PDB file of C-alpha atoms and ligand atoms in Angstrom:
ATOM      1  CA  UNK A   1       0.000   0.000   0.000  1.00 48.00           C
ATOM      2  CA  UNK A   2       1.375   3.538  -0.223  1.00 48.00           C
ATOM      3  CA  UNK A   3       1.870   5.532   2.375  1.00 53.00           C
ATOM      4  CA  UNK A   4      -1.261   7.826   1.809  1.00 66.00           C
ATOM      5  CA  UNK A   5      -3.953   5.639   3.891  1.00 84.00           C
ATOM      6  CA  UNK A   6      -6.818   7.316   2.888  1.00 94.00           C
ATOM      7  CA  UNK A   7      -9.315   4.732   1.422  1.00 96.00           C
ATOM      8  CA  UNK A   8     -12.481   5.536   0.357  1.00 97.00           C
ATOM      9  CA  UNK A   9     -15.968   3.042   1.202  1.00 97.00           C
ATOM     10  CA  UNK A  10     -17.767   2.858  -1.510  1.00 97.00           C
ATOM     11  CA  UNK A  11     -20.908   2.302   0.582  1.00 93.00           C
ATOM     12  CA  UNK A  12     -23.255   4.419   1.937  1.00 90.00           C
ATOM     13  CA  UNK A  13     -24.461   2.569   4.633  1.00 88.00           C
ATOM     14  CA  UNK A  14     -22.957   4.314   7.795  1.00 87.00           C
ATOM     15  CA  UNK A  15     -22.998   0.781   9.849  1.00 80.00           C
ATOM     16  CA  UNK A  16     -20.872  -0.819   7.554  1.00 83.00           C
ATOM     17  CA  UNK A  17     -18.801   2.089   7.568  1.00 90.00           C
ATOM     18  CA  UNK A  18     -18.541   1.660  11.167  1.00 86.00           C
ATOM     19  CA  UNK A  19     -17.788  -2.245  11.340  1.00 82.00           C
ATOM     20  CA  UNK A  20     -14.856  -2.073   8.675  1.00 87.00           C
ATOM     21  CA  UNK A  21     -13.570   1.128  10.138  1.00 89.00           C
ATOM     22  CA  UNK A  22     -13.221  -1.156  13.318  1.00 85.00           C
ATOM     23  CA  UNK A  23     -11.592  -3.987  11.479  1.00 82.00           C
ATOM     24  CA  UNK A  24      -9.788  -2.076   9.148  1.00 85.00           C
ATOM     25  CA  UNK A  25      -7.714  -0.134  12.241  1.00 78.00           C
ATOM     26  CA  UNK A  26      -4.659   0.294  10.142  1.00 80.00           C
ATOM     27  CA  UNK A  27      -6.506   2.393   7.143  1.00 89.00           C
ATOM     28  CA  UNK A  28      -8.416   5.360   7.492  1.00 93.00           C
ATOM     29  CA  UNK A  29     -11.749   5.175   5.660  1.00 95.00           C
ATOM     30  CA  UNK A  30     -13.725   7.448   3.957  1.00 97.00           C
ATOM     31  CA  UNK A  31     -17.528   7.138   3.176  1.00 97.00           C
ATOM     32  CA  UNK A  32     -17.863   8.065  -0.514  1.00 98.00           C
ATOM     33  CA  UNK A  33     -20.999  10.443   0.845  1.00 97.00           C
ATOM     34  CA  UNK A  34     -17.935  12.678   2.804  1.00 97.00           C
ATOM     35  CA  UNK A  35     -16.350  13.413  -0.823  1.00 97.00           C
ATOM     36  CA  UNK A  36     -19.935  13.871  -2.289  1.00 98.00           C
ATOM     37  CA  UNK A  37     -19.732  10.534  -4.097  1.00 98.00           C
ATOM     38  CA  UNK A  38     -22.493   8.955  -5.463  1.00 97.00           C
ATOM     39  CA  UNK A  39     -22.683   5.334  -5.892  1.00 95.00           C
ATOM     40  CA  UNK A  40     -22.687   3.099  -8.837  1.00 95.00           C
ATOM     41  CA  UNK A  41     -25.093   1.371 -10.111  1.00 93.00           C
ATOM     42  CA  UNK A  42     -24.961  -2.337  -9.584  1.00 92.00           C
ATOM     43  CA  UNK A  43     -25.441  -3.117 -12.681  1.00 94.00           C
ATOM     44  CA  UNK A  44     -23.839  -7.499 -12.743  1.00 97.00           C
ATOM     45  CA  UNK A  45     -24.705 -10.449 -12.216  1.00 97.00           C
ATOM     46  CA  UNK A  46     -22.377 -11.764  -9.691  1.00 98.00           C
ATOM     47  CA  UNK A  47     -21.034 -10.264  -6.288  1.00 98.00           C
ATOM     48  CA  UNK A  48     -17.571 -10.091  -7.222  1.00 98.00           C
ATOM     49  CA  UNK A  49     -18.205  -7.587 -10.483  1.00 98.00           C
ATOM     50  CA  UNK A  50     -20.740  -6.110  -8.558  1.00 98.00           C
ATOM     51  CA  UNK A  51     -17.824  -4.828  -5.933  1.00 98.00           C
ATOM     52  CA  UNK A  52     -15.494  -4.204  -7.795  1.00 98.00           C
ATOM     53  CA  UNK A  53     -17.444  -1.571 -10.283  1.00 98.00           C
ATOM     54  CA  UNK A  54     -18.493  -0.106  -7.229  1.00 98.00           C
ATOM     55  CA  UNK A  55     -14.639   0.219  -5.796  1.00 98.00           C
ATOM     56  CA  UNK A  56     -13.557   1.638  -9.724  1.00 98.00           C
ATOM     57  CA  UNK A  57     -16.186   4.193  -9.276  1.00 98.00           C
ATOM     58  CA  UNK A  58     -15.197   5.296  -5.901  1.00 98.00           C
ATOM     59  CA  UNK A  59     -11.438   5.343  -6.757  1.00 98.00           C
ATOM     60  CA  UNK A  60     -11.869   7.127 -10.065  1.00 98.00           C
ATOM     61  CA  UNK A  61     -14.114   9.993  -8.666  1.00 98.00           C
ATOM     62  CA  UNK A  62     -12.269  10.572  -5.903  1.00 97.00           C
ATOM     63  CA  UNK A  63      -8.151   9.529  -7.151  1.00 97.00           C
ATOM     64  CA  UNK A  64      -8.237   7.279  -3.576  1.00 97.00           C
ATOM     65  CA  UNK A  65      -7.843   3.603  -3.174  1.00 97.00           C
ATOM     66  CA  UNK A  66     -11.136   1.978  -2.786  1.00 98.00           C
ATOM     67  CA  UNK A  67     -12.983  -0.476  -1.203  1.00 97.00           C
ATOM     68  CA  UNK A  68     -16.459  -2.148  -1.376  1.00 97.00           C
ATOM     69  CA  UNK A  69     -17.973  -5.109  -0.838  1.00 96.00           C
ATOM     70  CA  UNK A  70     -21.447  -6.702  -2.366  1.00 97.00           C
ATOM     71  CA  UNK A  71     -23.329  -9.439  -0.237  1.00 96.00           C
ATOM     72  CA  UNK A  72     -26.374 -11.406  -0.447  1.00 97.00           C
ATOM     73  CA  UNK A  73     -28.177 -14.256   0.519  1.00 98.00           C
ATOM     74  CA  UNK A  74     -27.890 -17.537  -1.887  1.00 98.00           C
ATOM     75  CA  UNK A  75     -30.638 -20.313  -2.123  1.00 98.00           C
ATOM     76  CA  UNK A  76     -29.765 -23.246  -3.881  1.00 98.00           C
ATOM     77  CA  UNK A  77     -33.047 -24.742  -4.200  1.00 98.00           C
ATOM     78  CA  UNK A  78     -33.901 -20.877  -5.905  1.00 98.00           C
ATOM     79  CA  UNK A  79     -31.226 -21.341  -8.491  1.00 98.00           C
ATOM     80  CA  UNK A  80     -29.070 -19.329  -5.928  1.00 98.00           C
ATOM     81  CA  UNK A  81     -32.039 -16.586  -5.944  1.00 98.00           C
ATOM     82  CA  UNK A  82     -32.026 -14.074  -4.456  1.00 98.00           C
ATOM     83  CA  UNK A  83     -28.092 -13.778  -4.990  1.00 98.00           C
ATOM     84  CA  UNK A  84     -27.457 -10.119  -6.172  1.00 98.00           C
ATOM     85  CA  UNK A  85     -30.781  -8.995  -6.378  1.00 97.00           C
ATOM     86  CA  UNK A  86     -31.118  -9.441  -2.445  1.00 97.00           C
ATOM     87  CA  UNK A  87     -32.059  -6.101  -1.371  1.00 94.00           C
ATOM     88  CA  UNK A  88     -34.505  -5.770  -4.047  1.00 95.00           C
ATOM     89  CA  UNK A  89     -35.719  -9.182  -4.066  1.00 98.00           C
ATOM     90  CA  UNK A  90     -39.456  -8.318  -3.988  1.00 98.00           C
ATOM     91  CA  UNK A  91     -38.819  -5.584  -6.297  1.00 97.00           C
ATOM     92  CA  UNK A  92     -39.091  -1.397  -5.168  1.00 95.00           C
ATOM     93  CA  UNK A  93     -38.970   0.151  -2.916  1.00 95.00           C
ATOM     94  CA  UNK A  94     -36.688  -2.479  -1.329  1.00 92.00           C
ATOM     95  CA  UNK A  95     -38.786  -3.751   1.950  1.00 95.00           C
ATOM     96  CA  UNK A  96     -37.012  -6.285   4.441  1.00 95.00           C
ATOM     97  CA  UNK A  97     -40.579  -7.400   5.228  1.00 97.00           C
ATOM     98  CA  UNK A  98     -41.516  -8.254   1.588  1.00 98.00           C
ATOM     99  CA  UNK A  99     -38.169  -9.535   0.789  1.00 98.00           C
ATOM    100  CA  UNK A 100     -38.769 -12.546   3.603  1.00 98.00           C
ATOM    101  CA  UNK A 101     -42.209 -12.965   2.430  1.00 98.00           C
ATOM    102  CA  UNK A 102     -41.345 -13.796  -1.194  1.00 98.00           C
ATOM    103  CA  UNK A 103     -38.391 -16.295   0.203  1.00 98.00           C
ATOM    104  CA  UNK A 104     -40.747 -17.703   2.493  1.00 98.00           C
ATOM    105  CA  UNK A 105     -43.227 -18.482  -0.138  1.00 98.00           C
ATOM    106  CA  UNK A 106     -40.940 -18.952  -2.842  1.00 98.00           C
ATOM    107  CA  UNK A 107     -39.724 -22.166  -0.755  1.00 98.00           C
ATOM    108  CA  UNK A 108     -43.010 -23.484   0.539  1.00 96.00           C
ATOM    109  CA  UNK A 109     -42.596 -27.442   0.224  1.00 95.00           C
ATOM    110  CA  UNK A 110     -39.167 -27.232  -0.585  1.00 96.00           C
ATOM    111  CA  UNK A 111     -37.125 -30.159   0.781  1.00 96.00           C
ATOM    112  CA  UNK A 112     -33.689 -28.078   0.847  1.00 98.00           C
ATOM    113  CA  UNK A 113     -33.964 -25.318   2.642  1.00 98.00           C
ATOM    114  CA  UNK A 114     -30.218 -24.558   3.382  1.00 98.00           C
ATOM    115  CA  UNK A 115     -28.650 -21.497   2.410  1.00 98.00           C
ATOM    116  CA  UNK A 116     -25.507 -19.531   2.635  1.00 98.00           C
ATOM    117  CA  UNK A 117     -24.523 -15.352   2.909  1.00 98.00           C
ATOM    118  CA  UNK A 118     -21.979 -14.254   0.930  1.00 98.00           C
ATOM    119  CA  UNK A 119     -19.700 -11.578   0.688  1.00 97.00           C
ATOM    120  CA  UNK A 120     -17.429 -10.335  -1.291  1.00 98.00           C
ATOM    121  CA  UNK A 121     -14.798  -7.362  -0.161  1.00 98.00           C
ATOM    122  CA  UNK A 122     -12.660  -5.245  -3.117  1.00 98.00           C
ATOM    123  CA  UNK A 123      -9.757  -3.314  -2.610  1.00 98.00           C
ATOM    124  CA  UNK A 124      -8.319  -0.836  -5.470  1.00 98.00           C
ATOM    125  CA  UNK A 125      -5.062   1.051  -5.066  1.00 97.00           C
ATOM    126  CA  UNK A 126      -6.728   3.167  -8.012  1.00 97.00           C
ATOM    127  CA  UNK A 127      -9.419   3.205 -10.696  1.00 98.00           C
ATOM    128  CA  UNK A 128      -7.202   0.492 -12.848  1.00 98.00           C
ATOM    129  CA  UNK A 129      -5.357  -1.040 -10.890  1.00 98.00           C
ATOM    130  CA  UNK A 130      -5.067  -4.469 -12.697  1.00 98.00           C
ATOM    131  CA  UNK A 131      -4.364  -6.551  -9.506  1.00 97.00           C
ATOM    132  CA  UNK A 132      -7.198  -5.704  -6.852  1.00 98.00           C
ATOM    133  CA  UNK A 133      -6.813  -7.586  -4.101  1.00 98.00           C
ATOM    134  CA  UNK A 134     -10.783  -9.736  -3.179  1.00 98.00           C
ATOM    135  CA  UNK A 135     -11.619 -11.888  -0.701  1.00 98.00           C
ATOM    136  CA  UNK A 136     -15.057 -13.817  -0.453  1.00 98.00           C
ATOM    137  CA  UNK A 137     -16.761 -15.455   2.613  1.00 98.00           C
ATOM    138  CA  UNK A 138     -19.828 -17.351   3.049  1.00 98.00           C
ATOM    139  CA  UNK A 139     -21.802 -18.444   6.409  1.00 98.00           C
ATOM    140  CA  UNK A 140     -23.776 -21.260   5.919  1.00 98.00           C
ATOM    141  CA  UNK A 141     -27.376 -21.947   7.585  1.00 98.00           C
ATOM    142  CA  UNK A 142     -30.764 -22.567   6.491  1.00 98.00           C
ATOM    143  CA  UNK A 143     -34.091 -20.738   6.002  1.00 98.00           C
ATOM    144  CA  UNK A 144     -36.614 -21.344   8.362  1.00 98.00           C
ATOM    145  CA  UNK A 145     -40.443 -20.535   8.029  1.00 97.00           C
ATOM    146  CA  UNK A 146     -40.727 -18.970  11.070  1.00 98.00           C
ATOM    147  CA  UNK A 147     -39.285 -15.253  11.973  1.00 98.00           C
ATOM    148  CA  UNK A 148     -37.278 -15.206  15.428  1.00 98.00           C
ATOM    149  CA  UNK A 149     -35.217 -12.290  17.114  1.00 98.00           C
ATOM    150  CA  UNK A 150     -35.214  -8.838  16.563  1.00 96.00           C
ATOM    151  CA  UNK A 151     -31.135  -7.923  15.855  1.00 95.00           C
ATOM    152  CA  UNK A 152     -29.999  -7.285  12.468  1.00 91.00           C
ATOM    153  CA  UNK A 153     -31.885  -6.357   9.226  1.00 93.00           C
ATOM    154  CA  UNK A 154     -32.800  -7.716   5.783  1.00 95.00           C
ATOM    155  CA  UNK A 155     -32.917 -12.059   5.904  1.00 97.00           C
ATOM    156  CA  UNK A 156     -31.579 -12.324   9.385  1.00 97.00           C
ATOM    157  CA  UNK A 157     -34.799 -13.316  11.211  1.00 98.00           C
ATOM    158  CA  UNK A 158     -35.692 -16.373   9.176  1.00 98.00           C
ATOM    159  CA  UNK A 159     -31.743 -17.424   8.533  1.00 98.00           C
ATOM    160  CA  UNK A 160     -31.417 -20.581  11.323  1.00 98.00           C
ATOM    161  CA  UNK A 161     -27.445 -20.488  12.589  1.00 98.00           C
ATOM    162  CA  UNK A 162     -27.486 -24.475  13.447  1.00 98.00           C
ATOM    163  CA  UNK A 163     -24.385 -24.334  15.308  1.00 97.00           C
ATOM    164  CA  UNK A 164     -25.799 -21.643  17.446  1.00 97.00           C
ATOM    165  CA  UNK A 165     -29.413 -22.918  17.611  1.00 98.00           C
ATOM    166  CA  UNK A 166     -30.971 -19.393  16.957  1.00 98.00           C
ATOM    167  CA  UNK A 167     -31.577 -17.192  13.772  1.00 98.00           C
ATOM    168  CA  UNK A 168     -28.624 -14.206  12.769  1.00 97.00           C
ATOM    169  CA  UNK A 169     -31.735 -11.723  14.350  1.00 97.00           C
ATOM    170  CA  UNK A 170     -31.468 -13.438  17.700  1.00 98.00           C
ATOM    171  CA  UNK A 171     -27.644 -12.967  18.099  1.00 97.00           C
ATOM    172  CA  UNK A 172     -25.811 -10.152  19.433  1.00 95.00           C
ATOM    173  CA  UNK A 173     -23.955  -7.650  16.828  1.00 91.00           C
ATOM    174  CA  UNK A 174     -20.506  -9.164  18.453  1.00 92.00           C
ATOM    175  CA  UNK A 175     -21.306 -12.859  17.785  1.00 95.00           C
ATOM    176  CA  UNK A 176     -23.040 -11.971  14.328  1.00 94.00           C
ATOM    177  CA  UNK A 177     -19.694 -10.356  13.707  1.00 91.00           C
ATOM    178  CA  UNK A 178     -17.735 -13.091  15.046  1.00 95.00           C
ATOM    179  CA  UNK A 179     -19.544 -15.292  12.781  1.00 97.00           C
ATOM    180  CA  UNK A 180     -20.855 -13.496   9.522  1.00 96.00           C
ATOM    181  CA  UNK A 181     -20.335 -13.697   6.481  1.00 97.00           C
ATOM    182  CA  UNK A 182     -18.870  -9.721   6.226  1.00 94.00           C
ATOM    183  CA  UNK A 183     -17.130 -10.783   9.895  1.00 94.00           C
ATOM    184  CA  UNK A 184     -15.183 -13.056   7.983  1.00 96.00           C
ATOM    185  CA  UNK A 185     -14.394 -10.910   4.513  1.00 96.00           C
ATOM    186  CA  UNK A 186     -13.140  -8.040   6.430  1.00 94.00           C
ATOM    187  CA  UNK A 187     -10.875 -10.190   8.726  1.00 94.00           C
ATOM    188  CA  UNK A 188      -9.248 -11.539   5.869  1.00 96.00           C
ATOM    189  CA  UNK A 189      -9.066  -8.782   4.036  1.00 95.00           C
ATOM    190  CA  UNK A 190      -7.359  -6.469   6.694  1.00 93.00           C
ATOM    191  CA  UNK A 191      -4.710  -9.400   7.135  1.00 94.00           C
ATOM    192  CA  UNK A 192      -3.984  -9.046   3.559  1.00 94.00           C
ATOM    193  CA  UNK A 193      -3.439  -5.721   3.396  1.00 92.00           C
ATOM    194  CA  UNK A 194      -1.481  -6.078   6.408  1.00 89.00           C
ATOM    195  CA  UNK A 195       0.711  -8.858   4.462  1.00 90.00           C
ATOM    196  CA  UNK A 196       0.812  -6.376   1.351  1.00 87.00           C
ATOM    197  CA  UNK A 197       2.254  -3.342   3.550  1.00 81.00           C
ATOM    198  CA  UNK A 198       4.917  -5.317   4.728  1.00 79.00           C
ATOM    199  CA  UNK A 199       6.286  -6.363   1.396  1.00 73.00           C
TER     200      UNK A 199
HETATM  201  P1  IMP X   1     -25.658  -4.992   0.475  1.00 89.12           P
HETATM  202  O1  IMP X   1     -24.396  -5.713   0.285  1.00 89.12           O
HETATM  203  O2  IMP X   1     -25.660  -4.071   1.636  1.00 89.12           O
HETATM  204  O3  IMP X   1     -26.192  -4.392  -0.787  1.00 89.12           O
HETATM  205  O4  IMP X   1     -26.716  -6.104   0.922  1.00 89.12           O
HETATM  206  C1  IMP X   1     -27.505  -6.765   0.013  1.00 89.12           C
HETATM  207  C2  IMP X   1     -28.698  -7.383   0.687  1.00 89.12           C
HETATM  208  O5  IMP X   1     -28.355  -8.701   1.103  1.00 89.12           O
HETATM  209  C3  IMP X   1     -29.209  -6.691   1.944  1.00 89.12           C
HETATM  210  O6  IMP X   1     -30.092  -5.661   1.650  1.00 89.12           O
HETATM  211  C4  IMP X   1     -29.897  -7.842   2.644  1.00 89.12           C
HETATM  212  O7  IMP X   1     -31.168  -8.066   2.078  1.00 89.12           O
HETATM  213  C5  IMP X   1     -29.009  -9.024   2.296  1.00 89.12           C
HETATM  214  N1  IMP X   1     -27.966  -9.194   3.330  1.00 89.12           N
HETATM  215  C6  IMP X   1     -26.634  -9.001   3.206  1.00 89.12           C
HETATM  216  N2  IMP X   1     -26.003  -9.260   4.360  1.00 89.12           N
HETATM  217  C7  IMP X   1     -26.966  -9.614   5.237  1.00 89.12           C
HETATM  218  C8  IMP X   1     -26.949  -9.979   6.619  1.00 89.12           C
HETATM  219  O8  IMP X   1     -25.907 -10.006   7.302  1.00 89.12           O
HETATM  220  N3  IMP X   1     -28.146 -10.277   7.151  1.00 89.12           N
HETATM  221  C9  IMP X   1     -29.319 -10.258   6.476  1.00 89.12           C
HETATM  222  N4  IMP X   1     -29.400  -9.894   5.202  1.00 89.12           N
HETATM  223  C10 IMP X   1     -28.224  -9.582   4.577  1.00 89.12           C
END
């Protein structure tokens, strides 16, 4: 990395911003909002393209390294639905409530109901750098008919953590962190960039 460690988050969502800045001690981040950047479309089909136009953007408009990351829950029994499209599963304006609903139906009688988060993290020294550095983590589980707990947002009431007995809503933020999907990304990703400003 260089020796400027000003990275901007191409995210506008200020708790994210708050759980990488936390993981991410060694950099200091920037949401793209502070530098009046507004974010790409997400335009692909997969997570990975999905971050990384949204790091190019963010480095490009504001001549900063960049990072983003794109997450979402896959079915397999869906065909991986609703994958990318998570947020806006149900279609607009993007409802958490509707969201579950449509997964909920959409798997009615289903005999696999497991599923899996994933996320993907980007970092860009610049708008082309050719060698981004990407890490992708998944946390495994399966969707249960039922809502529990009240932590979290978006699929966690109805995602059942076996190991844990409970749904993501009915952890705390720590465990969730300890144990998600993003948890994960970031942790990896910080030791790489830690491995990358030694060398
Ligand atoms: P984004 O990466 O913030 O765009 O998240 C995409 C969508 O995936 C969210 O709006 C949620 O619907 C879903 N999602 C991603 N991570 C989680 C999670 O940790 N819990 C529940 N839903 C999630």
């Amino acid at each position: 990395m260089s020796t400027d460690r000003r990275v901007v988050l191409a995210s506008d969502n200020p708790g994210k911003f708050r759980e990488m800045q936390a993981l991410l001690g060694d950099v200091n981040l920037i949401p793209q909002g502070e530098l009046g950047i507004e974010g790409a479309e997400e335009t692909a089909v997969t997570f990975v393209e999905n971050a990384l136009l949204k790091a190019r953007h963010a480095a490009r408009e504001s001549g900063l390294a960049a990072i983003a990351d794109d997450s979402g829950l896959v079915v397999p029994a869906l065909g991986g639905a609703p994958g990318v499209w998570s947020a806006r599963y149900a279609g607009e304006p993007k409802s958490d409530a509707v969201n579950n609903a449509k997964l909920i139906a959409a798997l009615r009688g289903a005999p696999d109901r497991s599923a899996h988060f994933h996320c993907t993290l980007v970092f860009l020294r610049s708008a082309e750098d050719p060698d981004p550095l990407i890490v992708s983590r998944a946390w495994y589980g399966v969707v249960v008919e039922q809502p529990r707990g009240g932590n979290g947002f978006g699929y966690d009431p109805h995602f059942l953590v076996e190991s844990r007995g409970c749904t993501a809503a009915e952890l705390d933020a720590a465990t969730k962190n300890a144990l998600s999907h993003r948890g994960q990304a970031c942790r990896a990703l910080a030791e790489l960039l830690a491995e990358k400003s030694q060398s």
